[in-house]
Structure formats: C-alpha cells, structure tokens
mmCIF file of C-alpha atoms and ligand atoms in Angstrom:
data_model
loop_
_atom_site.group_PDB
_atom_site.id
_atom_site.type_symbol
_atom_site.label_atom_id
_atom_site.label_comp_id
_atom_site.label_asym_id
_atom_site.label_seq_id
_atom_site.Cartn_x
_atom_site.Cartn_y
_atom_site.Cartn_z
ATOM 1 C CA MET N 1 -18.056 -88.318 -8.251
ATOM 2 C CA PHE N 2 -17.515 -90.792 -5.428
ATOM 3 C CA LYS N 3 -19.405 -89.698 -2.303
ATOM 4 C CA VAL N 4 -17.462 -90.025 0.943
ATOM 5 C CA HIS N 5 -19.964 -90.797 3.724
ATOM 6 C CA ALA N 6 -19.426 -90.190 7.422
ATOM 7 C CA ILE N 7 -16.593 -92.097 9.079
ATOM 8 C CA ALA N 8 -16.190 -92.405 12.856
ATOM 9 C CA PRO N 9 -13.420 -89.880 13.663
ATOM 10 C CA GLN N 10 -11.529 -92.417 15.768
ATOM 11 C CA ARG N 11 -11.275 -94.668 12.696
ATOM 12 C CA LEU N 12 -9.658 -92.025 10.487
ATOM 13 C CA PRO N 13 -6.044 -92.956 11.432
ATOM 14 C CA GLU N 14 -6.705 -96.593 10.527
ATOM 15 C CA LEU N 15 -8.236 -95.522 7.216
ATOM 16 C CA LEU N 16 -5.194 -93.351 6.459
ATOM 17 C CA ARG N 17 -2.926 -96.314 7.138
ATOM 18 C CA VAL N 18 -4.705 -98.921 5.032
ATOM 19 C CA MET N 19 -6.010 -96.928 2.061
ATOM 20 C CA PRO N 20 -4.125 -97.685 -1.167
ATOM 21 C CA LYS N 21 -1.923 -94.770 -2.171
ATOM 22 C CA ALA N 22 0.891 -93.727 -4.483
ATOM 23 C CA GLU N 23 4.142 -92.076 -3.480
ATOM 24 C CA LEU N 24 5.343 -89.671 -6.171
ATOM 25 C CA HIS N 25 8.087 -87.759 -4.358
ATOM 26 C CA ILE N 26 10.674 -89.939 -2.656
ATOM 27 C CA HIS N 27 14.423 -89.536 -3.176
ATOM 28 C CA ILE N 28 15.690 -93.065 -2.829
ATOM 29 C CA GLU N 29 19.004 -91.778 -1.416
ATOM 30 C CA GLY N 30 16.864 -90.051 1.220
ATOM 31 C CA SER N 31 15.570 -93.430 2.387
ATOM 32 C CA LEU N 32 19.042 -94.520 3.489
ATOM 33 C CA GLU N 33 18.700 -95.132 7.237
ATOM 34 C CA PRO N 34 21.710 -94.530 9.509
ATOM 35 C CA GLU N 35 21.832 -98.264 10.326
ATOM 36 C CA LEU N 36 22.197 -99.096 6.619
ATOM 37 C CA ILE N 37 24.735 -96.284 6.135
ATOM 38 C CA PHE N 38 26.889 -97.880 8.827
ATOM 39 C CA ALA N 39 26.382 -101.416 7.495
ATOM 40 C CA LEU N 40 27.342 -100.356 3.958
ATOM 41 C CA ALA N 41 30.313 -98.327 5.234
ATOM 42 C CA GLN N 42 31.615 -101.452 6.937
ATOM 43 C CA ARG N 43 30.911 -103.687 3.941
ATOM 44 C CA ASN N 44 32.679 -101.267 1.581
ATOM 45 C CA GLY N 45 35.483 -100.065 3.841
ATOM 46 C CA VAL N 46 34.283 -96.446 3.792
ATOM 47 C CA ARG N 47 35.264 -94.300 6.777
ATOM 48 C CA LEU N 48 32.478 -92.165 8.258
ATOM 49 C CA PRO N 49 33.033 -89.003 10.308
ATOM 50 C CA TYR N 50 30.569 -90.285 12.969
ATOM 51 C CA ALA N 51 31.340 -92.718 15.779
ATOM 52 C CA SER N 52 27.966 -94.443 15.830
ATOM 53 C CA VAL N 53 24.497 -94.706 14.349
ATOM 54 C CA GLU N 54 23.222 -92.578 17.252
ATOM 55 C CA ALA N 55 25.837 -89.892 16.640
ATOM 56 C CA LEU N 56 24.875 -89.722 12.971
ATOM 57 C CA ARG N 57 21.158 -89.605 13.713
ATOM 58 C CA SER N 58 21.637 -86.865 16.273
ATOM 59 C CA ALA N 59 23.279 -84.729 13.560
ATOM 60 C CA TYR N 60 19.909 -84.665 11.761
ATOM 61 C CA ALA N 61 18.883 -81.206 12.933
ATOM 62 C CA PHE N 62 18.436 -79.008 9.899
ATOM 63 C CA THR N 63 17.957 -75.271 9.499
ATOM 64 C CA ASN N 64 17.225 -75.174 5.765
ATOM 65 C CA LEU N 65 17.497 -77.238 2.583
ATOM 66 C CA GLN N 66 21.268 -76.820 2.207
ATOM 67 C CA SER N 67 22.027 -77.952 5.766
ATOM 68 C CA PHE N 68 20.153 -81.165 4.957
ATOM 69 C CA LEU N 69 21.712 -81.665 1.519
ATOM 70 C CA ASP N 70 25.227 -81.552 2.993
ATOM 71 C CA LEU N 71 24.439 -84.603 5.164
ATOM 72 C CA TYR N 72 22.378 -86.315 2.478
ATOM 73 C CA TYR N 73 25.277 -86.279 0.011
ATOM 74 C CA ALA N 74 27.703 -87.425 2.730
ATOM 75 C CA GLY N 75 25.382 -90.338 3.585
ATOM 76 C CA ALA N 76 25.260 -91.425 -0.066
ATOM 77 C CA SER N 77 29.067 -91.832 -0.109
ATOM 78 C CA VAL N 78 28.740 -95.425 1.191
ATOM 79 C CA LEU N 79 26.915 -96.528 -1.987
ATOM 80 C CA LEU N 80 29.391 -98.177 -4.348
ATOM 81 C CA HIS N 81 28.142 -101.456 -5.780
ATOM 82 C CA GLU N 82 25.010 -102.608 -7.582
ATOM 83 C CA GLN N 83 23.952 -104.556 -4.496
ATOM 84 C CA ASP N 84 24.198 -101.411 -2.323
ATOM 85 C CA PHE N 85 21.677 -99.610 -4.532
ATOM 86 C CA TYR N 86 19.470 -102.675 -4.520
ATOM 87 C CA ASP N 87 19.583 -102.994 -0.709
ATOM 88 C CA MET N 88 18.736 -99.317 -0.238
ATOM 89 C CA ALA N 89 15.709 -99.475 -2.536
ATOM 90 C CA TRP N 90 14.569 -102.824 -1.175
ATOM 91 C CA ALA N 91 14.536 -101.443 2.383
ATOM 92 C CA TYR N 92 12.336 -98.586 1.148
ATOM 93 C CA PHE N 93 9.943 -100.920 -0.650
ATOM 94 C CA GLN N 94 9.414 -102.970 2.508
ATOM 95 C CA LYS N 95 8.382 -99.803 4.377
ATOM 96 C CA ALA N 96 6.203 -98.750 1.453
ATOM 97 C CA ALA N 97 4.416 -102.109 1.434
ATOM 98 C CA ALA N 98 3.645 -101.709 5.151
ATOM 99 C CA ASP N 99 2.172 -98.275 4.328
ATOM 100 C CA HIS N 100 -0.118 -99.734 1.622
ATOM 101 C CA VAL N 101 1.734 -97.975 -1.195
ATOM 102 C CA VAL N 102 0.602 -99.513 -4.493
ATOM 103 C CA ARG N 103 2.685 -97.280 -6.748
ATOM 104 C CA ALA N 104 6.068 -95.632 -6.113
ATOM 105 C CA GLU N 105 7.982 -93.307 -8.433
ATOM 106 C CA LEU N 106 11.536 -93.110 -7.120
ATOM 107 C CA PHE N 107 13.824 -90.152 -7.717
ATOM 108 C CA PHE N 108 17.502 -90.992 -7.967
ATOM 109 C CA ASP N 109 20.521 -88.688 -8.333
ATOM 110 C CA PRO N 110 23.081 -90.371 -10.631
ATOM 111 C CA GLN N 111 25.532 -87.465 -10.457
ATOM 112 C CA THR N 112 25.937 -87.968 -6.700
ATOM 113 C CA HIS N 113 27.424 -91.356 -7.546
ATOM 114 C CA THR N 114 29.038 -91.053 -10.966
ATOM 115 C CA ASP N 115 30.987 -87.971 -9.787
ATOM 116 C CA ARG N 116 32.589 -90.301 -7.163
ATOM 117 C CA GLY N 117 33.550 -92.793 -9.857
ATOM 118 C CA VAL N 118 30.622 -95.188 -9.364
ATOM 119 C CA PRO N 119 29.557 -96.589 -12.753
ATOM 120 C CA MET N 120 26.080 -95.606 -13.981
ATOM 121 C CA ALA N 121 25.427 -99.347 -14.456
ATOM 122 C CA HIS N 122 25.710 -100.004 -10.708
ATOM 123 C CA VAL N 123 23.220 -97.254 -9.921
ATOM 124 C CA ILE N 124 20.569 -98.011 -12.510
ATOM 125 C CA GLU N 125 20.819 -101.795 -12.513
ATOM 126 C CA GLY N 126 20.652 -102.052 -8.709
ATOM 127 C CA LEU N 127 17.675 -99.725 -8.445
ATOM 128 C CA SER N 128 15.788 -101.213 -11.370
ATOM 129 C CA ARG N 129 16.277 -104.772 -10.069
ATOM 130 C CA ALA N 130 14.712 -103.667 -6.775
ATOM 131 C CA CYS N 131 11.797 -102.115 -8.701
ATOM 132 C CA ARG N 132 11.210 -105.397 -10.503
ATOM 133 C CA ASP N 133 11.269 -107.350 -7.241
ATOM 134 C CA ALA N 134 8.902 -104.821 -5.654
ATOM 135 C CA GLN N 135 6.358 -105.745 -8.315
ATOM 136 C CA THR N 136 6.786 -109.501 -8.120
ATOM 137 C CA GLN N 137 7.305 -109.897 -4.357
ATOM 138 C CA LEU N 138 5.395 -106.973 -2.822
ATOM 139 C CA ASN N 139 2.843 -106.109 -5.505
ATOM 140 C CA ILE N 140 4.137 -102.527 -5.669
ATOM 141 C CA SER N 141 4.324 -100.964 -9.118
ATOM 142 C CA ALA N 142 7.551 -98.951 -9.211
ATOM 143 C CA ASP N 143 9.477 -96.817 -11.677
ATOM 144 C CA LEU N 144 12.530 -94.578 -11.612
ATOM 145 C CA ILE N 145 12.862 -90.842 -12.344
ATOM 146 C CA LEU N 146 16.403 -89.604 -13.002
ATOM 147 C CA CYS N 147 17.084 -86.248 -11.334
ATOM 148 C CA PHE N 148 19.630 -83.662 -12.392
ATOM 149 C CA LEU N 149 21.442 -81.819 -9.608
ATOM 150 C CA ARG N 150 20.605 -78.183 -10.198
ATOM 151 C CA HIS N 151 23.697 -76.812 -8.428
ATOM 152 C CA LEU N 152 25.739 -78.391 -11.258
ATOM 153 C CA SER N 153 25.793 -77.174 -14.868
ATOM 154 C CA GLU N 154 23.353 -77.915 -17.647
ATOM 155 C CA GLU N 155 26.266 -79.414 -19.561
ATOM 156 C CA ALA N 156 26.781 -81.938 -16.738
ATOM 157 C CA ALA N 157 23.057 -82.728 -16.839
ATOM 158 C CA PHE N 158 23.318 -83.383 -20.589
ATOM 159 C CA GLU N 159 26.271 -85.736 -20.048
ATOM 160 C CA THR N 160 24.324 -87.576 -17.360
ATOM 161 C CA LEU N 161 21.277 -87.969 -19.570
ATOM 162 C CA GLU N 162 23.348 -89.231 -22.496
ATOM 163 C CA ALA N 163 25.214 -91.697 -20.240
ATOM 164 C CA ALA N 164 21.914 -93.010 -18.856
ATOM 165 C CA LEU N 165 20.433 -93.585 -22.302
ATOM 166 C CA SER N 166 22.049 -97.031 -22.499
ATOM 167 C CA TRP N 167 19.368 -97.879 -19.897
ATOM 168 C CA ARG N 168 16.581 -95.857 -21.540
ATOM 169 C CA ASP N 169 13.965 -98.487 -20.711
ATOM 170 C CA ARG N 170 14.856 -98.468 -16.985
ATOM 171 C CA PHE N 171 13.581 -94.970 -16.164
ATOM 172 C CA ILE N 172 10.396 -93.156 -17.097
ATOM 173 C CA GLY N 173 11.274 -89.527 -16.594
ATOM 174 C CA VAL N 174 13.619 -86.800 -15.464
ATOM 175 C CA GLY N 175 13.443 -84.394 -12.548
ATOM 176 C CA LEU N 176 15.391 -81.506 -11.055
ATOM 177 C CA ASP N 177 16.526 -81.388 -7.430
ATOM 178 C CA SER N 178 19.222 -80.168 -4.978
ATOM 179 C CA SER N 179 19.896 -76.517 -3.975
ATOM 180 C CA GLU N 180 17.033 -74.486 -5.377
ATOM 181 C CA VAL N 181 17.677 -70.798 -4.726
ATOM 182 C CA GLY N 182 20.071 -69.344 -7.320
ATOM 183 C CA HIS N 183 19.470 -72.245 -9.718
ATOM 184 C CA PRO N 184 16.228 -71.441 -11.559
ATOM 185 C CA PRO N 185 14.542 -73.964 -13.840
ATOM 186 C CA GLU N 186 15.477 -72.050 -17.007
ATOM 187 C CA LYS N 187 19.106 -73.050 -16.415
ATOM 188 C CA PHE N 188 17.998 -76.521 -17.606
ATOM 189 C CA ALA N 189 15.716 -75.522 -20.493
ATOM 190 C CA ARG N 190 17.644 -77.357 -23.218
ATOM 191 C CA VAL N 191 18.219 -80.619 -21.375
ATOM 192 C CA PHE N 192 14.535 -80.788 -20.452
ATOM 193 C CA ALA N 193 13.615 -80.158 -24.102
ATOM 194 C CA ARG N 194 15.857 -83.082 -25.052
ATOM 195 C CA ALA N 195 14.248 -85.288 -22.380
ATOM 196 C CA ARG N 196 10.786 -84.429 -23.711
ATOM 197 C CA GLU N 197 11.930 -85.258 -27.258
ATOM 198 C CA LEU N 198 13.022 -88.657 -25.961
ATOM 199 C CA GLY N 199 9.500 -89.270 -24.675
ATOM 200 C CA LEU N 200 10.472 -89.012 -21.016
ATOM 201 C CA HIS N 201 8.136 -87.606 -18.380
ATOM 202 C CA VAL N 202 9.320 -84.321 -16.877
ATOM 203 C CA VAL N 203 8.952 -83.013 -13.323
ATOM 204 C CA ALA N 204 10.918 -80.474 -11.271
ATOM 205 C CA HIS N 205 11.322 -79.267 -7.717
ATOM 206 C CA ALA N 206 10.064 -75.686 -7.648
ATOM 207 C CA GLY N 207 8.799 -73.429 -4.907
ATOM 208 C CA GLU N 208 10.198 -75.456 -1.997
ATOM 209 C CA GLU N 209 12.356 -72.555 -0.795
ATOM 210 C CA GLY N 210 12.477 -70.729 -4.129
ATOM 211 C CA PRO N 211 10.028 -68.039 -5.268
ATOM 212 C CA PRO N 212 6.764 -68.507 -7.210
ATOM 213 C CA ALA N 213 8.680 -67.315 -10.324
ATOM 214 C CA TYR N 214 10.492 -70.676 -10.309
ATOM 215 C CA ILE N 215 7.142 -72.473 -10.458
ATOM 216 C CA TRP N 216 6.086 -70.339 -13.425
ATOM 217 C CA SER N 217 9.297 -71.197 -15.271
ATOM 218 C CA ALA N 218 9.064 -74.905 -14.397
ATOM 219 C CA LEU N 219 5.640 -74.807 -16.072
ATOM 220 C CA ASP N 220 6.394 -72.534 -19.015
ATOM 221 C CA VAL N 221 10.053 -73.267 -19.780
ATOM 222 C CA LEU N 222 10.547 -76.871 -18.637
ATOM 223 C CA LYS N 223 6.901 -77.781 -19.413
ATOM 224 C CA VAL N 224 6.709 -80.087 -16.416
ATOM 225 C CA GLU N 225 3.844 -82.498 -15.794
ATOM 226 C CA ARG N 226 4.067 -82.174 -12.004
ATOM 227 C CA ILE N 227 5.596 -79.676 -9.598
ATOM 228 C CA ASP N 228 7.583 -81.125 -6.699
ATOM 229 C CA HIS N 229 6.752 -79.184 -3.501
ATOM 230 C CA GLY N 230 5.291 -75.951 -4.936
ATOM 231 C CA VAL N 231 4.222 -74.692 -1.502
ATOM 232 C CA GLN N 232 5.479 -71.155 -2.240
ATOM 233 C CA ALA N 233 2.711 -70.816 -4.853
ATOM 234 C CA ILE N 234 0.490 -69.606 -2.019
ATOM 235 C CA HIS N 235 2.158 -66.154 -2.333
ATOM 236 C CA ASP N 236 0.991 -65.644 -5.939
ATOM 237 C CA ALA N 237 -2.771 -65.516 -6.529
ATOM 238 C CA ALA N 238 -2.475 -65.746 -10.337
ATOM 239 C CA LEU N 239 -0.295 -68.833 -10.022
ATOM 240 C CA MET N 240 -2.717 -70.465 -7.579
ATOM 241 C CA LYS N 241 -5.508 -69.843 -10.087
ATOM 242 C CA ARG N 242 -3.520 -71.382 -12.909
ATOM 243 C CA LEU N 243 -2.484 -74.457 -10.883
ATOM 244 C CA ALA N 244 -6.115 -75.040 -9.919
ATOM 245 C CA GLU N 245 -7.445 -74.503 -13.452
ATOM 246 C CA GLU N 246 -4.878 -76.821 -15.005
ATOM 247 C CA GLN N 247 -5.148 -79.324 -12.151
ATOM 248 C CA MET N 248 -1.360 -79.404 -12.147
ATOM 249 C CA PRO N 249 -0.309 -82.003 -9.555
ATOM 250 C CA LEU N 250 1.861 -80.778 -6.675
ATOM 251 C CA THR N 251 3.847 -83.397 -4.763
ATOM 252 C CA VAL N 252 3.798 -81.858 -1.303
ATOM 253 C CA CYS N 253 5.969 -83.186 1.559
ATOM 254 C CA PRO N 254 4.764 -81.674 4.843
ATOM 255 C CA LEU N 255 7.218 -83.310 7.265
ATOM 256 C CA SER N 256 10.107 -82.410 4.979
ATOM 257 C CA ASN N 257 8.918 -78.794 4.948
ATOM 258 C CA LEU N 258 8.717 -78.848 8.726
ATOM 259 C CA LYS N 259 12.186 -80.386 9.224
ATOM 260 C CA LEU N 260 13.762 -77.968 6.717
ATOM 261 C CA CYS N 261 12.095 -75.003 8.418
ATOM 262 C CA VAL N 262 9.917 -73.983 5.469
ATOM 263 C CA PHE N 263 7.086 -73.799 8.032
ATOM 264 C CA LYS N 264 7.559 -73.190 11.766
ATOM 265 C CA THR N 265 5.084 -75.856 12.864
ATOM 266 C CA LEU N 266 3.049 -78.478 11.053
ATOM 267 C CA ALA N 267 -0.092 -76.564 12.037
ATOM 268 C CA ASP N 268 1.252 -73.657 9.938
ATOM 269 C CA HIS N 269 1.543 -75.821 6.804
ATOM 270 C CA ASN N 270 -0.546 -74.614 3.855
ATOM 271 C CA LEU N 271 -1.561 -78.051 2.499
ATOM 272 C CA GLY N 272 -5.139 -77.596 3.769
ATOM 273 C CA GLN N 273 -5.386 -74.125 2.190
ATOM 274 C CA MET N 274 -4.125 -75.442 -1.136
ATOM 275 C CA LEU N 275 -6.634 -78.306 -1.077
ATOM 276 C CA ASP N 276 -9.391 -75.810 -0.269
ATOM 277 C CA ALA N 277 -8.249 -73.680 -3.228
ATOM 278 C CA GLY N 278 -8.893 -76.675 -5.492
ATOM 279 C CA LEU N 279 -5.277 -77.563 -6.311
ATOM 280 C CA CYS N 280 -4.347 -81.151 -7.154
ATOM 281 C CA ILE N 281 -2.318 -81.897 -4.026
ATOM 282 C CA THR N 282 -0.559 -85.182 -3.284
ATOM 283 C CA LEU N 283 1.190 -86.101 -0.040
ATOM 284 C CA ASN N 284 4.698 -87.585 0.032
ATOM 285 C CA SER N 285 7.706 -88.267 2.277
ATOM 286 C CA ASP N 286 10.651 -86.756 0.287
ATOM 287 C CA ASP N 287 13.589 -88.118 2.357
ATOM 288 C CA PRO N 288 12.007 -90.326 5.009
ATOM 289 C CA ALA N 289 15.188 -91.583 6.682
ATOM 290 C CA TYR N 290 16.380 -88.025 7.301
ATOM 291 C CA PHE N 291 13.033 -86.602 8.389
ATOM 292 C CA GLY N 292 12.018 -89.591 10.522
ATOM 293 C CA CYS N 293 8.716 -90.155 8.704
ATOM 294 C CA TYR N 294 7.667 -92.529 5.960
ATOM 295 C CA LEU N 295 4.477 -91.955 3.999
ATOM 296 C CA ASN N 296 1.849 -93.024 6.519
ATOM 297 C CA ASP N 297 3.470 -90.951 9.252
ATOM 298 C CA ASN N 298 3.212 -87.965 6.923
ATOM 299 C CA TYR N 299 -0.515 -88.635 6.495
ATOM 300 C CA LEU N 300 -1.140 -89.251 10.198
ATOM 301 C CA GLN N 301 0.774 -86.256 11.509
ATOM 302 C CA THR N 302 -0.500 -83.859 8.847
ATOM 303 C CA PHE N 303 -4.116 -84.891 9.358
ATOM 304 C CA ALA N 304 -3.783 -84.453 13.128
ATOM 305 C CA ALA N 305 -2.069 -81.055 12.887
ATOM 306 C CA LEU N 306 -4.401 -79.605 10.244
ATOM 307 C CA HIS N 307 -7.613 -81.348 11.375
ATOM 308 C CA LEU N 308 -8.224 -82.827 7.943
ATOM 309 C CA ASN N 309 -11.126 -85.207 7.308
ATOM 310 C CA ALA N 310 -12.036 -88.386 5.409
ATOM 311 C CA GLN N 311 -13.114 -86.438 2.313
ATOM 312 C CA GLN N 312 -9.641 -84.901 2.159
ATOM 313 C CA ALA N 313 -8.043 -88.307 2.734
ATOM 314 C CA TYR N 314 -9.905 -89.647 -0.277
ATOM 315 C CA LYS N 315 -8.904 -86.644 -2.386
ATOM 316 C CA LEU N 316 -5.204 -86.965 -1.505
ATOM 317 C CA ALA N 317 -5.086 -90.711 -2.185
ATOM 318 C CA ALA N 318 -7.086 -90.364 -5.426
ATOM 319 C CA ASN N 319 -4.862 -87.480 -6.577
ATOM 320 C CA SER N 320 -1.744 -89.552 -5.899
ATOM 321 C CA ILE N 321 -3.034 -92.402 -8.058
ATOM 322 C CA GLU N 322 -4.342 -90.182 -10.868
ATOM 323 C CA ALA N 323 -1.195 -88.030 -10.977
ATOM 324 C CA SER N 324 1.109 -91.031 -11.228
ATOM 325 C CA PHE N 325 2.712 -92.064 -14.506
ATOM 326 C CA ALA N 326 1.385 -95.615 -14.214
ATOM 327 C CA PRO N 327 -0.605 -97.247 -17.037
ATOM 328 C CA GLU N 328 -4.282 -96.197 -17.097
ATOM 329 C CA ALA N 329 -5.488 -99.760 -16.473
ATOM 330 C CA ASP N 330 -3.496 -99.911 -13.226
ATOM 331 C CA LYS N 331 -4.790 -96.526 -12.099
ATOM 332 C CA HIS N 332 -8.323 -97.683 -12.783
ATOM 333 C CA ARG N 333 -7.828 -100.789 -10.637
ATOM 334 C CA TRP N 334 -6.288 -98.842 -7.756
ATOM 335 C CA MET N 335 -9.124 -96.298 -7.859
ATOM 336 C CA HIS N 336 -11.587 -99.158 -7.571
ATOM 337 C CA ASP N 337 -9.631 -100.577 -4.612
ATOM 338 C CA LEU N 338 -9.533 -97.138 -2.995
ATOM 339 C CA LYS N 339 -13.321 -96.782 -3.197
ATOM 340 C CA GLN N 340 -13.827 -100.265 -1.797
ATOM 341 C CA CYS N 341 -11.486 -99.487 1.059
ATOM 342 C CA PHE N 342 -13.476 -96.342 1.947
ATOM 343 C CA GLN N 343 -16.794 -98.198 1.730
ATOM 344 C CA GLY N 344 -15.577 -100.542 4.463
ATOM 345 C CA PHE N 345 -15.254 -97.545 6.802
ATOM 346 C CA PHE N 346 -18.595 -95.780 6.194
ATOM 347 C CA GLU N 347 -20.906 -95.648 9.188
ATOM 348 C CA GLN N 348 -24.263 -97.426 8.748
ATOM 349 C CA ASP N 349 -27.181 -94.976 8.269
HETATM 350 N N1 ADE F 401 17.190 -83.830 -2.777
HETATM 351 C C1 ADE F 401 16.729 -84.637 -1.820
HETATM 352 N N2 ADE F 401 15.754 -84.037 -1.134
HETATM 353 C C2 ADE F 401 15.565 -82.822 -1.686
HETATM 354 C C3 ADE F 401 14.694 -81.753 -1.441
HETATM 355 N N3 ADE F 401 13.789 -81.777 -0.464
HETATM 356 N N4 ADE F 401 14.815 -80.644 -2.199
HETATM 357 C C4 ADE F 401 15.722 -80.588 -3.164
HETATM 358 N N5 ADE F 401 16.553 -81.584 -3.449
HETATM 359 C C5 ADE F 401 16.491 -82.697 -2.717
HETATM 360 ZN ZN1 ZN F 402 12.386 -83.679 -2.979
#
C-alpha cells in the first residue's frame, strides 16, 4: 500500500490539477461547446433555434436528466461529417491534456446520428482518428465505448451493434445511456449478452435517477464491469455491501448530479460517504460542455465542497487508472507516475 504523507492544505488544489488521472465517464457529444455548435451549424448549413452562443448557453438550466437530454440531442444535430466528429473529440482531448488526463474512455451515441441519416462511418472514423491523434500528439491513451440509447428498443440496439461491427477494432466496449427511469437494464439483456460474446467490455448507466434495483440488474443481468453513476446505491445497504466487496467501479459525476438536481447542493453529494464505505469510486465529468466543468473542475469543486483530503485524492486517481480498460503495462506506468507526483508534494519531516 502506498502511504500518502502530509501535504500542505494550500497545495491540495495544485496536486488535484497535476496528478495523472483517467476519465472513464465522458459522453463525447456532451463535450460539444456552444461555440463549436454554432461554428458547425454555420459550416453545415444547419439552422439552430437560438440567436447566439449566449442565448444557447443561457438555456442550460436543467431540472432533471430529461430536461438536459432534450438539449443535448438538439446540440448534436449539427454533427454531420467525419471532420465534425473529429473536431468535437479533438477539442475535448485538448482540455483533457490540460487536466493531466492520461487515459480517456469516450462514450458515443451512434443512434443519435444514424437516426438522422448520418453514416456510421462518419461517426466512428472521425472519433477514432481523434483518438489516434490524442495518443501521438498529446500522449493521451484513448478508446471508444459505443452506447445504446435506452429509450429506444433492444431491436434498434441490436441493429446498431451489427452496423458498428464493420469497425469492430475501433471500439472496446458497449454502454447504456439516455432516459433511465422506465427503461431498466433487463430491457437490453440479449444485446449485452451478444456484446460480451464478441469480447467487448460492458458498462451501463444505473442508479443516476433510477432505483437501486437497476444497479442490481446491471450487475446480474447485463454483467457489467463498471456502473456509471450508481449514486442511488446509498439507499440499499445490501447493495452497498456487495459493491464494496466486489470492488465494482462506480464512475461518479458530481457536477452532473448537481446540475441535473440529483443532489440539492454539492455539499449534499454522497461521494465522500461512498468512499468511506470502501466502494471503488472514480470521479468524472459526464457532459462537461453542458455542466460547465471539465474533469479538474469536478475534482476541485468536489474536494472543496466535501472537504476531501490528499489520501482521498490518491484513491480517486488510483481507482480511475485501475478501473480503466487500458493494457496492464500502461496502468502500471501511470500508477508509478501517480506515486511520483504525490511524492513531490509531501511535506519534509
Ligand atoms: N447521455 C449523456 N449524458 C447522460 C447522462 N448523464 N445520463 C444518461 N444519459 C446520458
Ligand atoms: Zn453519463
């Protein structure tokens, strides 16, 4: 076990900024900034129902998940060509590099695009080219996770998976996102079984707004390797025990939860309680352009609101690296870099 020594409290924000970390829960369509939405709308001749960047940004006041999703899908309507997908992902990677992200696993929603007539090739080839350039130009290891929209049918998810298989080597896993309540994980049991057969990693959003029962079925029916969000687990003691025992990673997104009114204030967020209960918690941004916070802002604001310490910073960064789907040799190197980074902050005895 790596021992985290005392760190001057005023240096904690700097440590949070520079420590190497992985981001495991980022919807790449949720990184589309209003400025880029307008630029792409102009480039592609798409009409937007907002007069200006400011008008669009001021519409970002959400009351729940659905109120956000309505705008998120509208924003994605400007994405048409391979280069659009590339530009969106490249803008994210530049922010991620500034936040010392060494590994990023990007969710993407093909159905949001193919249902508008955009070819799957444009989506996957644009995003995967950006992932390759992230490695060579920014030293960020990046992979794609294809998400099924859970408000659509399992049949549509199957069609999407089959269509994407021409690019089987361009994505490492599948996930489940969009409107949670009323669309339990078991609706997608067969398509997840098929994904597992294909050797894909499997993750799912569960327990963001939905009940703990959805987390149980993500585990038992979908057999996921990570739970996205999972904050509602706190209401089920047996589930908390299981998550801790199995060290099942949870990709928690505190600023998202705040902006979508899952918690009233950041100080009310249960991330600290879940860490204290021994769960494998990671910290992530979800949809940074819509919530106004990229990864480091999530760390900084959450640590300030919950009075978290350097030991917890180490745990969150280490969890993010260990819970990633990167090759073991890479994880080993990043863990070494993480420890070295912390050593540079320890106070002299
Ligand atoms: N798609 C993008 N962001 C999401 C979230 N927070 N929950 C469910 N689906 C999403
Ligand atoms: Zn999400």
